[in-house]
Structure formats: structure tokens, C-alpha cells
Amino acid sequence: MTEVLTNTPEDSSIEHRRPAPIRAEDYTPLGPDSLTWQIWGTWTGMFQGLWAGSMQNMHPKLGAAVWEHSDFFGERWQRLMRSLYPISGVVFDPVPDSGPTTGEEVRDYHRDVKGEMEDGSRYHALDPDVFYWAHATFWYGNVRLCERFGPWLSEDQKRQLFEESKAWYAMYGVSMRPVPDTYEDFLEYWDYMCRNELRDHPAVRTVLDISKLPPPPFLSFIPEWFWFRFMAEQNQRFFTWMTTGFYDEPVREILGLPWSETDERRFRLLGRGVNLVMHRLLPKRFLRHPRPRDAWDRVHGRVADDAPLVHTPARNLPPEAERDNPMHYCPVHAARRATYPGRISSD
């Protein structure tokens, strides 16, 4: 695994000392015996999709990178749906005997994402502190979702998820310097970021504004005229409220989003309902996103170990003119188009 280093200074914004540096080579890929495999990679993650996207973009450098480079805002449903495949594949894909891992491919999508901030400082998507913040929202999103919507986790399980998040992060082949040593250290890091580093940004507000989006793919049978006339505004209000429920209080204050005791009671009631339906009544395989489901099918013999990976349906690909640009998370960008190995998901 090739480690990518950037020209950022080695001192972090948070004072932290550890007896020995965390090294990517000390970690092996996660497998079906891990807690991450058990609870991550289901469609329930969509409940905190706006939380994850907005939290990422509240990092000033990450927000600037998305605002200036990504076409996310022009094709939001498609970008989201196709991004889920490689992002979840970092955890669930088999590790090849040769060639890049899925994590290294995701890393390389970001090589050319760089520019200049308004204050004249530079940013790069592979700045270790920036890249780790994005990862933190992914893995800690597991914990936040379980805390609010189940399945409920013990403190030891949260610590286990943190330790597994190191193995997950090691798959990218980037600097491990920003990774906190313990779960308790991570909570200090997270609180520090929420209170001191995160900022409001146009990219954050654009993520949170879904009022102009057409119906999501699973509601595509609803005519757009009906959606925008009768449903879009209510959908916006509900998801803004639900996303506010996932935020830490300092983030609510930054964004000016009120949260009362009544809101909290209603949110807890919603969480219990989601837990009952999603985790007790519906079969787990039905809940899994196609890429994690494919991984579990390999484990249980439904799919051959050497079967090609599942890829996003063609409807989720970026515009034809952009398919040579890897930063759009396109699985058929120029380097791989000739041998596009994969089965097409129907989801």
C-alpha cells in the first residue's frame, strides 16, 4: 500500500502525543467478524445523510474543495447513489492480490482537488487533517445513528468501532498522523472540532437545502409537479428537523438551528420507531446497500468469491463529458473504462 503524503505540517491543530505513531501496515482489512460489518452499510444510513454531508462541509478546507470542484450540487441524487458503492467498498470489498484496493481508488479520486482559500492559504483534499475529518464523519456516523435510531450500542462497542475505524482508514493508504489514539481521545478531537474549527459555509447550506431536489429514486413514481407542489416543502422541513437532531449542540448554535426539549422527546420517539421497524421487523439482507449485501453474499456462498464487484446503475453515472474525471466517483473513468469489471446493481 502506497502512503500519500502532502505538504502539510506535521503538527496537528490539537495538541496530542502518543508513545508511537499509528502505522497503516499494523492493520488488516475488516471482515464479517467485525462490528463495522454488522451495523454499517444499510439504507438506514440515509437518515443521517444530510448530517454527514453538512458536517463534512463545515470543515473550512473541505467545504471549499466541494464548493469549487465537485458537481455534487448539479446531480445530487446521482452523485450520492454512485458514491455509496466505492465508499462502502473500502470496508466490504475483497482485497486484491495485486493492484489498488478500493480505498486507494477512493483516495486517488481526490488527488487533483486543491486550490486557494479566501485568506490566501492553500487546501488539498489529501491534507491529512482534511481527509481524516471526512473519514471521522463516516465512521462516527455509525455511532451517532445507533445512538439515536438503534441498534443501541454499549460503550465497549463504541470503543470497538473506533479501533476498527483505524483499520478502515488504513485502507486509504494515507498518513495516519491525525488518527487519535483512543476512543476517548477521539471524543475530545470531535468536541474540539465542533467547538473551534467547524464553520458555516455556502456548501453546508446547499447540502441542507433539498427543497429543489426531485423525488428520490425510490419515490420516482411520484410526478415532479405533484412533488414540488405538495411534498417538497414538507420534506425539507422534516429532514432539516431530523438532521438537527443528529447535530451536537455547538453545531446547532453555529448554524442557528433551535432544538427544544419537546424536539428531543419527539426525536427519541422517532428513533424508537425506526429501530422497531428497521432492526426488528425487516430482514437484514433487505436493508443492506448493494455493495455490502454483495460482500455478505460472498461470505454465505450466494456469490462466488471471484465474482466481479457490483457497480452503480448507468442512470447514476455523471454526464458523458465528465466520465473521464475521477473526482466524480465514476467507476468507468478513463483509466478503467476499457475493462469496466462489474455487475450492475438494480438499486
mmCIF file of C-alpha atoms in Angstrom:
data_model
loop_
_atom_site.group_PDB
_atom_site.id
_atom_site.type_symbol
_atom_site.label_atom_id
_atom_site.label_comp_id
_atom_site.label_asym_id
_atom_site.label_seq_id
_atom_site.Cartn_x
_atom_site.Cartn_y
_atom_site.Cartn_z
ATOM 1 C CA MET A 1 0.000 0.000 0.000
ATOM 2 C CA THR A 2 1.453 3.324 -1.052
ATOM 3 C CA GLU A 3 1.191 6.087 1.522
ATOM 4 C CA VAL A 4 0.265 9.506 0.204
ATOM 5 C CA LEU A 5 1.934 12.390 1.993
ATOM 6 C CA THR A 6 1.137 16.050 1.495
ATOM 7 C CA ASN A 7 2.967 19.263 2.231
ATOM 8 C CA THR A 8 1.038 19.958 5.412
ATOM 9 C CA PRO A 9 2.996 20.485 8.636
ATOM 10 C CA GLU A 10 3.332 17.550 10.965
ATOM 11 C CA ASP A 11 1.904 19.380 13.966
ATOM 12 C CA SER A 12 -1.875 18.991 14.311
ATOM 13 C CA SER A 13 -4.307 21.693 15.357
ATOM 14 C CA ILE A 14 -4.891 19.646 18.523
ATOM 15 C CA GLU A 15 -2.043 19.000 20.924
ATOM 16 C CA HIS A 16 -1.680 15.235 21.144
ATOM 17 C CA ARG A 17 1.175 12.935 21.962
ATOM 18 C CA ARG A 18 1.315 9.172 21.631
ATOM 19 C CA PRO A 19 4.116 6.763 22.505
ATOM 20 C CA ALA A 20 4.452 5.512 18.919
ATOM 21 C CA PRO A 21 2.908 6.613 15.610
ATOM 22 C CA ILE A 22 -0.051 4.692 14.258
ATOM 23 C CA ARG A 23 1.016 2.877 11.099
ATOM 24 C CA ALA A 24 -1.255 1.696 8.288
ATOM 25 C CA GLU A 25 0.682 -1.555 7.937
ATOM 26 C CA ASP A 26 -0.247 -2.514 11.508
ATOM 27 C CA TYR A 27 -3.879 -3.047 10.496
ATOM 28 C CA THR A 28 -5.556 -5.777 8.485
ATOM 29 C CA PRO A 29 -8.784 -5.271 6.495
ATOM 30 C CA LEU A 30 -12.059 -5.648 8.336
ATOM 31 C CA GLY A 31 -14.154 -8.767 7.819
ATOM 32 C CA PRO A 32 -17.543 -10.269 8.728
ATOM 33 C CA ASP A 33 -16.457 -10.779 12.336
ATOM 34 C CA SER A 34 -16.103 -7.005 12.820
ATOM 35 C CA LEU A 35 -18.793 -4.853 14.399
ATOM 36 C CA THR A 36 -18.483 -2.397 11.498
ATOM 37 C CA TRP A 37 -19.609 -5.101 9.075
ATOM 38 C CA GLN A 38 -22.519 -5.905 11.365
ATOM 39 C CA ILE A 39 -24.022 -2.434 11.667
ATOM 40 C CA TRP A 40 -22.751 -0.334 8.741
ATOM 41 C CA GLY A 41 -23.725 -0.385 5.081
ATOM 42 C CA THR A 42 -27.520 -0.355 5.415
ATOM 43 C CA TRP A 43 -30.039 2.014 3.892
ATOM 44 C CA THR A 44 -30.786 3.360 7.383
ATOM 45 C CA GLY A 45 -27.647 5.443 6.890
ATOM 46 C CA MET A 46 -29.693 7.643 4.567
ATOM 47 C CA PHE A 47 -31.424 9.053 7.651
ATOM 48 C CA GLN A 48 -28.221 10.876 8.565
ATOM 49 C CA GLY A 49 -27.110 11.629 5.004
ATOM 50 C CA LEU A 50 -27.644 15.382 5.380
ATOM 51 C CA TRP A 51 -25.840 15.267 8.722
ATOM 52 C CA ALA A 52 -22.769 13.588 7.205
ATOM 53 C CA GLY A 53 -22.663 15.858 4.153
ATOM 54 C CA SER A 54 -23.110 19.045 6.138
ATOM 55 C CA MET A 55 -20.648 18.027 8.862
ATOM 56 C CA GLN A 56 -18.007 17.308 6.239
ATOM 57 C CA ASN A 57 -18.532 20.645 4.522
ATOM 58 C CA MET A 58 -18.321 22.544 7.801
ATOM 59 C CA HIS A 59 -14.588 21.863 7.745
ATOM 60 C CA PRO A 60 -13.400 25.083 6.035
ATOM 61 C CA LYS A 61 -10.970 23.387 3.655
ATOM 62 C CA LEU A 62 -13.278 20.512 2.794
ATOM 63 C CA GLY A 63 -16.167 22.902 2.211
ATOM 64 C CA ALA A 64 -14.017 24.994 -0.119
ATOM 65 C CA ALA A 65 -12.951 21.900 -2.059
ATOM 66 C CA VAL A 66 -16.528 20.711 -2.561
ATOM 67 C CA TRP A 67 -17.747 24.193 -3.440
ATOM 68 C CA GLU A 68 -15.071 24.755 -6.072
ATOM 69 C CA HIS A 69 -14.534 21.287 -7.537
ATOM 70 C CA SER A 70 -17.493 18.995 -7.092
ATOM 71 C CA ASP A 71 -20.534 18.731 -9.348
ATOM 72 C CA PHE A 72 -22.377 17.295 -6.361
ATOM 73 C CA PHE A 73 -24.840 20.172 -6.367
ATOM 74 C CA GLY A 74 -25.720 19.682 -10.037
ATOM 75 C CA GLU A 75 -26.583 15.970 -9.805
ATOM 76 C CA ARG A 76 -27.076 15.312 -6.126
ATOM 77 C CA TRP A 77 -29.099 12.096 -6.191
ATOM 78 C CA GLN A 78 -26.874 10.512 -8.820
ATOM 79 C CA ARG A 79 -23.660 11.555 -7.082
ATOM 80 C CA LEU A 80 -24.899 10.271 -3.735
ATOM 81 C CA MET A 81 -26.098 6.944 -5.094
ATOM 82 C CA ARG A 82 -22.922 6.157 -7.056
ATOM 83 C CA SER A 83 -20.606 7.372 -4.269
ATOM 84 C CA LEU A 84 -22.103 4.857 -1.863
ATOM 85 C CA TYR A 85 -20.608 1.983 -3.853
ATOM 86 C CA PRO A 86 -16.867 2.735 -3.527
ATOM 87 C CA ILE A 87 -17.209 4.372 -0.098
ATOM 88 C CA SER A 88 -18.809 1.253 1.361
ATOM 89 C CA GLY A 89 -16.478 -0.869 -0.752
ATOM 90 C CA VAL A 90 -13.498 0.422 1.250
ATOM 91 C CA VAL A 91 -14.833 -1.700 4.112
ATOM 92 C CA PHE A 92 -16.573 -4.529 2.298
ATOM 93 C CA ASP A 93 -14.660 -5.214 -0.938
ATOM 94 C CA PRO A 94 -12.212 -8.130 -1.074
ATOM 95 C CA VAL A 95 -8.570 -7.066 -1.033
ATOM 96 C CA PRO A 96 -6.949 -7.824 -4.410
ATOM 97 C CA ASP A 97 -3.727 -9.796 -4.669
ATOM 98 C CA SER A 98 -2.315 -7.017 -6.846
ATOM 99 C CA GLY A 99 -3.399 -3.582 -7.930
ATOM 100 C CA PRO A 100 -5.025 -0.858 -5.846
ATOM 101 C CA THR A 101 -7.565 -1.515 -3.131
ATOM 102 C CA THR A 102 -10.913 0.252 -3.267
ATOM 103 C CA GLY A 103 -9.629 2.578 -0.543
ATOM 104 C CA GLU A 104 -6.680 3.611 -2.691
ATOM 105 C CA GLU A 105 -9.000 4.221 -5.635
ATOM 106 C CA VAL A 106 -11.195 6.475 -3.478
ATOM 107 C CA ARG A 107 -8.065 8.288 -2.280
ATOM 108 C CA ASP A 108 -6.945 8.857 -5.852
ATOM 109 C CA TYR A 109 -10.289 10.408 -6.780
ATOM 110 C CA HIS A 110 -9.062 13.349 -4.681
ATOM 111 C CA ARG A 111 -5.505 13.831 -5.957
ATOM 112 C CA ASP A 112 -6.282 16.914 -8.058
ATOM 113 C CA VAL A 113 -8.763 18.519 -5.673
ATOM 114 C CA LYS A 114 -6.808 21.532 -4.461
ATOM 115 C CA GLY A 115 -6.931 25.301 -4.526
ATOM 116 C CA GLU A 116 -6.734 28.501 -2.544
ATOM 117 C CA MET A 117 -8.855 29.699 0.365
ATOM 118 C CA GLU A 118 -10.267 33.211 0.606
ATOM 119 C CA ASP A 119 -7.492 34.150 3.051
ATOM 120 C CA GLY A 120 -4.814 33.063 0.564
ATOM 121 C CA SER A 121 -3.949 29.775 2.280
ATOM 122 C CA ARG A 122 -3.926 26.577 0.271
ATOM 123 C CA TYR A 123 -6.093 23.494 0.594
ATOM 124 C CA HIS A 124 -5.802 19.951 -0.731
ATOM 125 C CA ALA A 125 -8.327 17.147 -0.327
ATOM 126 C CA LEU A 126 -5.479 14.830 0.711
ATOM 127 C CA ASP A 127 -4.305 17.106 3.501
ATOM 128 C CA PRO A 128 -4.220 14.524 6.327
ATOM 129 C CA ASP A 129 -6.360 16.641 8.652
ATOM 130 C CA VAL A 130 -8.970 17.236 5.941
ATOM 131 C CA PHE A 131 -9.092 13.637 4.762
ATOM 132 C CA TYR A 132 -9.360 12.299 8.302
ATOM 133 C CA TRP A 133 -12.228 14.656 9.106
ATOM 134 C CA ALA A 134 -14.217 13.196 6.198
ATOM 135 C CA HIS A 135 -13.471 9.700 7.478
ATOM 136 C CA ALA A 136 -14.454 10.707 11.000
ATOM 137 C CA THR A 137 -17.933 11.649 9.793
ATOM 138 C CA PHE A 138 -18.269 8.248 8.096
ATOM 139 C CA TRP A 139 -17.248 6.023 10.990
ATOM 140 C CA TYR A 140 -18.661 8.204 13.769
ATOM 141 C CA GLY A 141 -21.869 8.425 11.792
ATOM 142 C CA ASN A 142 -22.245 4.741 12.738
ATOM 143 C CA VAL A 143 -22.188 5.662 16.410
ATOM 144 C CA ARG A 144 -24.413 8.708 16.059
ATOM 145 C CA LEU A 145 -27.029 6.785 14.055
ATOM 146 C CA CYS A 146 -27.050 3.913 16.552
ATOM 147 C CA GLU A 147 -27.296 6.312 19.496
ATOM 148 C CA ARG A 148 -30.389 7.916 18.003
ATOM 149 C CA PHE A 149 -32.074 5.226 15.889
ATOM 150 C CA GLY A 150 -30.529 1.956 17.066
ATOM 151 C CA PRO A 151 -29.352 -0.686 17.301
ATOM 152 C CA TRP A 152 -28.237 0.592 20.699
ATOM 153 C CA LEU A 153 -24.524 0.264 21.472
ATOM 154 C CA SER A 154 -22.623 -0.221 24.694
ATOM 155 C CA GLU A 155 -19.606 1.967 25.445
ATOM 156 C CA ASP A 156 -17.331 -1.011 24.789
ATOM 157 C CA GLN A 157 -18.923 -1.473 21.375
ATOM 158 C CA LYS A 158 -18.267 2.189 20.589
ATOM 159 C CA ARG A 159 -14.629 1.688 21.532
ATOM 160 C CA GLN A 160 -14.532 -1.377 19.292
ATOM 161 C CA LEU A 161 -15.936 0.626 16.383
ATOM 162 C CA PHE A 162 -13.262 3.254 16.911
ATOM 163 C CA GLU A 163 -10.488 0.665 16.847
ATOM 164 C CA GLU A 164 -11.980 -0.817 13.697
ATOM 165 C CA SER A 165 -12.150 2.658 12.174
ATOM 166 C CA LYS A 166 -8.337 2.707 12.225
ATOM 167 C CA ALA A 167 -8.219 -0.432 10.061
ATOM 168 C CA TRP A 168 -10.840 1.139 7.795
ATOM 169 C CA TYR A 169 -8.793 4.344 7.473
ATOM 170 C CA ALA A 170 -5.589 2.387 6.824
ATOM 171 C CA MET A 171 -7.163 1.089 3.600
ATOM 172 C CA TYR A 172 -6.802 4.547 2.013
ATOM 173 C CA GLY A 173 -3.011 4.451 2.184
ATOM 174 C CA VAL A 174 -2.744 7.991 3.555
ATOM 175 C CA SER A 175 -0.941 9.483 6.542
ATOM 176 C CA MET A 176 -2.227 8.091 9.854
ATOM 177 C CA ARG A 177 -0.911 11.103 11.779
ATOM 178 C CA PRO A 178 -4.288 12.709 12.581
ATOM 179 C CA VAL A 179 -5.826 9.487 13.936
ATOM 180 C CA PRO A 180 -6.462 9.756 17.696
ATOM 181 C CA ASP A 181 -5.028 7.005 19.866
ATOM 182 C CA THR A 182 -8.122 6.007 21.858
ATOM 183 C CA TYR A 183 -11.878 6.425 21.646
ATOM 184 C CA GLU A 184 -11.730 8.924 24.478
ATOM 185 C CA ASP A 185 -9.106 10.897 22.533
ATOM 186 C CA PHE A 186 -11.402 10.825 19.529
ATOM 187 C CA LEU A 187 -14.292 12.269 21.528
ATOM 188 C CA GLU A 188 -12.011 15.128 22.618
ATOM 189 C CA TYR A 189 -10.998 15.649 18.978
ATOM 190 C CA TRP A 190 -14.627 15.642 17.840
ATOM 191 C CA ASP A 191 -15.701 18.118 20.518
ATOM 192 C CA TYR A 192 -12.748 20.375 19.703
ATOM 193 C CA MET A 193 -13.638 20.380 16.016
ATOM 194 C CA CYS A 194 -17.302 21.149 16.693
ATOM 195 C CA ARG A 195 -16.487 23.997 19.051
ATOM 196 C CA ASN A 196 -13.429 25.539 17.417
ATOM 197 C CA GLU A 197 -12.851 24.531 13.787
ATOM 198 C CA LEU A 198 -16.161 23.990 12.041
ATOM 199 C CA ARG A 199 -17.746 26.903 10.200
ATOM 200 C CA ASP A 200 -20.932 27.737 8.353
ATOM 201 C CA HIS A 201 -20.352 27.749 4.584
ATOM 202 C CA PRO A 202 -22.454 28.054 1.408
ATOM 203 C CA ALA A 203 -21.680 24.392 0.714
ATOM 204 C CA VAL A 204 -23.252 23.469 4.064
ATOM 205 C CA ARG A 205 -26.417 25.428 3.389
ATOM 206 C CA THR A 206 -26.689 23.979 -0.106
ATOM 207 C CA VAL A 207 -26.424 20.445 1.262
ATOM 208 C CA LEU A 208 -29.169 21.168 3.761
ATOM 209 C CA ASP A 209 -31.464 22.698 1.142
ATOM 210 C CA ILE A 210 -33.227 19.795 -0.558
ATOM 211 C CA SER A 211 -36.360 21.754 -1.446
ATOM 212 C CA LYS A 212 -35.458 21.902 -5.135
ATOM 213 C CA LEU A 213 -34.474 18.255 -5.480
ATOM 214 C CA PRO A 214 -36.793 15.947 -7.447
ATOM 215 C CA PRO A 215 -38.231 12.891 -5.699
ATOM 216 C CA PRO A 216 -35.554 10.429 -4.532
ATOM 217 C CA PRO A 217 -35.097 7.320 -6.696
ATOM 218 C CA PHE A 218 -37.316 5.122 -4.518
ATOM 219 C CA LEU A 219 -40.170 7.662 -4.984
ATOM 220 C CA SER A 220 -39.591 8.232 -8.689
ATOM 221 C CA PHE A 221 -43.173 7.127 -9.409
ATOM 222 C CA ILE A 222 -44.393 10.467 -7.968
ATOM 223 C CA PRO A 223 -44.855 13.098 -10.730
ATOM 224 C CA GLU A 224 -42.479 16.022 -10.241
ATOM 225 C CA TRP A 225 -45.277 18.599 -10.476
ATOM 226 C CA PHE A 226 -47.071 16.874 -7.597
ATOM 227 C CA TRP A 227 -43.863 16.541 -5.591
ATOM 228 C CA PHE A 228 -42.898 20.208 -5.829
ATOM 229 C CA ARG A 229 -46.443 21.469 -5.282
ATOM 230 C CA PHE A 230 -47.474 19.291 -2.341
ATOM 231 C CA MET A 231 -44.494 17.433 -0.844
ATOM 232 C CA ALA A 232 -41.131 19.176 -1.318
ATOM 233 C CA GLU A 233 -41.619 21.858 1.339
ATOM 234 C CA GLN A 234 -42.810 19.382 3.982
ATOM 235 C CA ASN A 235 -39.926 17.062 3.088
ATOM 236 C CA GLN A 236 -37.481 19.946 3.573
ATOM 237 C CA ARG A 237 -38.876 20.841 6.989
ATOM 238 C CA PHE A 238 -38.839 17.242 8.208
ATOM 239 C CA PHE A 239 -35.278 16.461 7.116
ATOM 240 C CA THR A 240 -33.960 19.764 8.458
ATOM 241 C CA TRP A 241 -35.544 18.925 11.819
ATOM 242 C CA MET A 242 -34.260 15.342 11.775
ATOM 243 C CA THR A 243 -30.737 16.443 10.818
ATOM 244 C CA THR A 244 -30.789 18.992 13.647
ATOM 245 C CA GLY A 245 -31.493 16.104 16.000
ATOM 246 C CA PHE A 246 -28.247 14.404 14.968
ATOM 247 C CA TYR A 247 -26.091 17.525 15.451
ATOM 248 C CA ASP A 248 -24.013 18.292 18.517
ATOM 249 C CA GLU A 249 -25.256 21.371 20.351
ATOM 250 C CA PRO A 250 -22.269 23.550 19.289
ATOM 251 C CA VAL A 251 -23.070 22.766 15.635
ATOM 252 C CA ARG A 252 -26.715 23.711 16.127
ATOM 253 C CA GLU A 253 -25.525 27.031 17.536
ATOM 254 C CA ILE A 254 -23.184 27.665 14.599
ATOM 255 C CA LEU A 255 -25.998 27.025 12.120
ATOM 256 C CA GLY A 256 -28.647 28.817 14.154
ATOM 257 C CA LEU A 257 -30.912 25.754 14.407
ATOM 258 C CA PRO A 258 -33.119 25.651 17.529
ATOM 259 C CA TRP A 259 -33.694 22.423 19.448
ATOM 260 C CA SER A 260 -36.110 22.242 22.371
ATOM 261 C CA GLU A 261 -36.886 19.583 24.982
ATOM 262 C CA THR A 262 -40.052 18.839 23.014
ATOM 263 C CA ASP A 263 -37.977 18.307 19.871
ATOM 264 C CA GLU A 264 -35.735 15.932 21.785
ATOM 265 C CA ARG A 265 -38.669 13.890 23.107
ATOM 266 C CA ARG A 266 -40.174 13.621 19.635
ATOM 267 C CA PHE A 267 -36.822 12.670 18.145
ATOM 268 C CA ARG A 268 -36.328 9.900 20.709
ATOM 269 C CA LEU A 269 -39.811 8.598 19.899
ATOM 270 C CA LEU A 270 -38.949 8.632 16.194
ATOM 271 C CA GLY A 271 -35.737 6.755 16.968
ATOM 272 C CA ARG A 272 -37.594 4.013 18.812
ATOM 273 C CA GLY A 273 -39.985 3.663 15.879
ATOM 274 C CA VAL A 274 -37.157 3.447 13.354
ATOM 275 C CA ASN A 275 -35.379 0.872 15.496
ATOM 276 C CA LEU A 276 -38.524 -1.257 15.743
ATOM 277 C CA VAL A 277 -39.231 -1.234 12.009
ATOM 278 C CA MET A 278 -35.716 -1.297 10.592
ATOM 279 C CA HIS A 279 -33.883 -3.522 13.045
ATOM 280 C CA ARG A 280 -36.569 -5.816 14.393
ATOM 281 C CA LEU A 281 -39.158 -6.289 11.635
ATOM 282 C CA LEU A 282 -37.248 -6.062 8.353
ATOM 283 C CA PRO A 283 -34.714 -8.705 7.243
ATOM 284 C CA LYS A 284 -31.109 -7.516 7.459
ATOM 285 C CA ARG A 285 -30.242 -8.529 3.910
ATOM 286 C CA PHE A 286 -33.079 -6.378 2.579
ATOM 287 C CA LEU A 287 -31.705 -3.363 4.461
ATOM 288 C CA ARG A 288 -28.157 -3.612 3.098
ATOM 289 C CA HIS A 289 -26.854 -1.427 0.302
ATOM 290 C CA PRO A 290 -25.918 -3.495 -2.816
ATOM 291 C CA ARG A 291 -22.143 -3.421 -2.249
ATOM 292 C CA PRO A 292 -22.242 -4.598 1.412
ATOM 293 C CA ARG A 293 -25.007 -7.054 0.507
ATOM 294 C CA ASP A 294 -22.728 -8.456 -2.190
ATOM 295 C CA ALA A 295 -19.947 -8.870 0.392
ATOM 296 C CA TRP A 296 -22.225 -10.759 2.755
ATOM 297 C CA ASP A 297 -23.484 -12.882 -0.147
ATOM 298 C CA ARG A 298 -19.867 -13.892 -0.817
ATOM 299 C CA VAL A 299 -19.461 -14.857 2.832
ATOM 300 C CA HIS A 300 -22.593 -17.029 2.711
ATOM 301 C CA GLY A 301 -21.859 -18.573 -0.677
ATOM 302 C CA ARG A 302 -24.630 -16.853 -2.627
ATOM 303 C CA VAL A 303 -21.982 -15.164 -4.796
ATOM 304 C CA ALA A 304 -18.675 -16.663 -5.892
ATOM 305 C CA ASP A 305 -15.578 -15.268 -4.195
ATOM 306 C CA ASP A 306 -14.101 -14.254 -7.560
ATOM 307 C CA ALA A 307 -17.289 -12.678 -8.939
ATOM 308 C CA PRO A 308 -16.900 -9.098 -10.213
ATOM 309 C CA LEU A 309 -17.941 -6.293 -7.904
ATOM 310 C CA VAL A 310 -21.372 -4.687 -8.060
ATOM 311 C CA HIS A 311 -21.385 -1.197 -9.569
ATOM 312 C CA THR A 312 -23.937 1.577 -9.679
ATOM 313 C CA PRO A 313 -26.617 1.501 -12.397
ATOM 314 C CA ALA A 314 -25.895 3.566 -15.503
ATOM 315 C CA ARG A 315 -28.607 6.063 -14.527
ATOM 316 C CA ASN A 316 -26.363 7.253 -11.682
ATOM 317 C CA LEU A 317 -23.281 7.925 -13.813
ATOM 318 C CA PRO A 318 -22.186 11.548 -14.330
ATOM 319 C CA PRO A 319 -22.780 13.350 -17.623
ATOM 320 C CA GLU A 320 -20.925 11.771 -20.526
ATOM 321 C CA ALA A 321 -18.446 14.651 -20.773
ATOM 322 C CA GLU A 322 -17.442 14.199 -17.122
ATOM 323 C CA ARG A 323 -16.856 10.435 -17.059
ATOM 324 C CA ASP A 324 -13.126 10.816 -17.657
ATOM 325 C CA ASN A 325 -12.859 12.845 -14.447
ATOM 326 C CA PRO A 326 -12.245 10.527 -11.476
ATOM 327 C CA MET A 327 -13.240 13.082 -8.834
ATOM 328 C CA HIS A 328 -16.881 12.422 -9.722
ATOM 329 C CA TYR A 329 -16.616 8.921 -8.199
ATOM 330 C CA CYS A 330 -17.208 7.483 -11.631
ATOM 331 C CA PRO A 331 -16.392 3.760 -11.856
ATOM 332 C CA VAL A 332 -15.779 3.990 -15.603
ATOM 333 C CA HIS A 333 -13.317 6.857 -15.687
ATOM 334 C CA ALA A 334 -10.595 6.777 -18.315
ATOM 335 C CA ALA A 335 -8.144 4.523 -16.502
ATOM 336 C CA ARG A 336 -10.656 1.686 -16.183
ATOM 337 C CA ARG A 337 -13.245 2.171 -18.934
ATOM 338 C CA ALA A 338 -11.829 -0.460 -21.281
ATOM 339 C CA THR A 339 -12.091 -3.194 -18.669
ATOM 340 C CA TYR A 340 -15.045 -1.962 -16.568
ATOM 341 C CA PRO A 341 -15.332 -5.113 -14.449
ATOM 342 C CA GLY A 342 -18.542 -5.351 -12.568
ATOM 343 C CA ARG A 343 -22.121 -6.374 -12.227
ATOM 344 C CA ILE A 344 -24.721 -3.613 -12.390
ATOM 345 C CA SER A 345 -26.897 -3.123 -9.353
ATOM 346 C CA SER A 346 -30.621 -2.616 -9.776
ATOM 347 C CA ASP A 347 -30.756 -0.287 -6.748
#
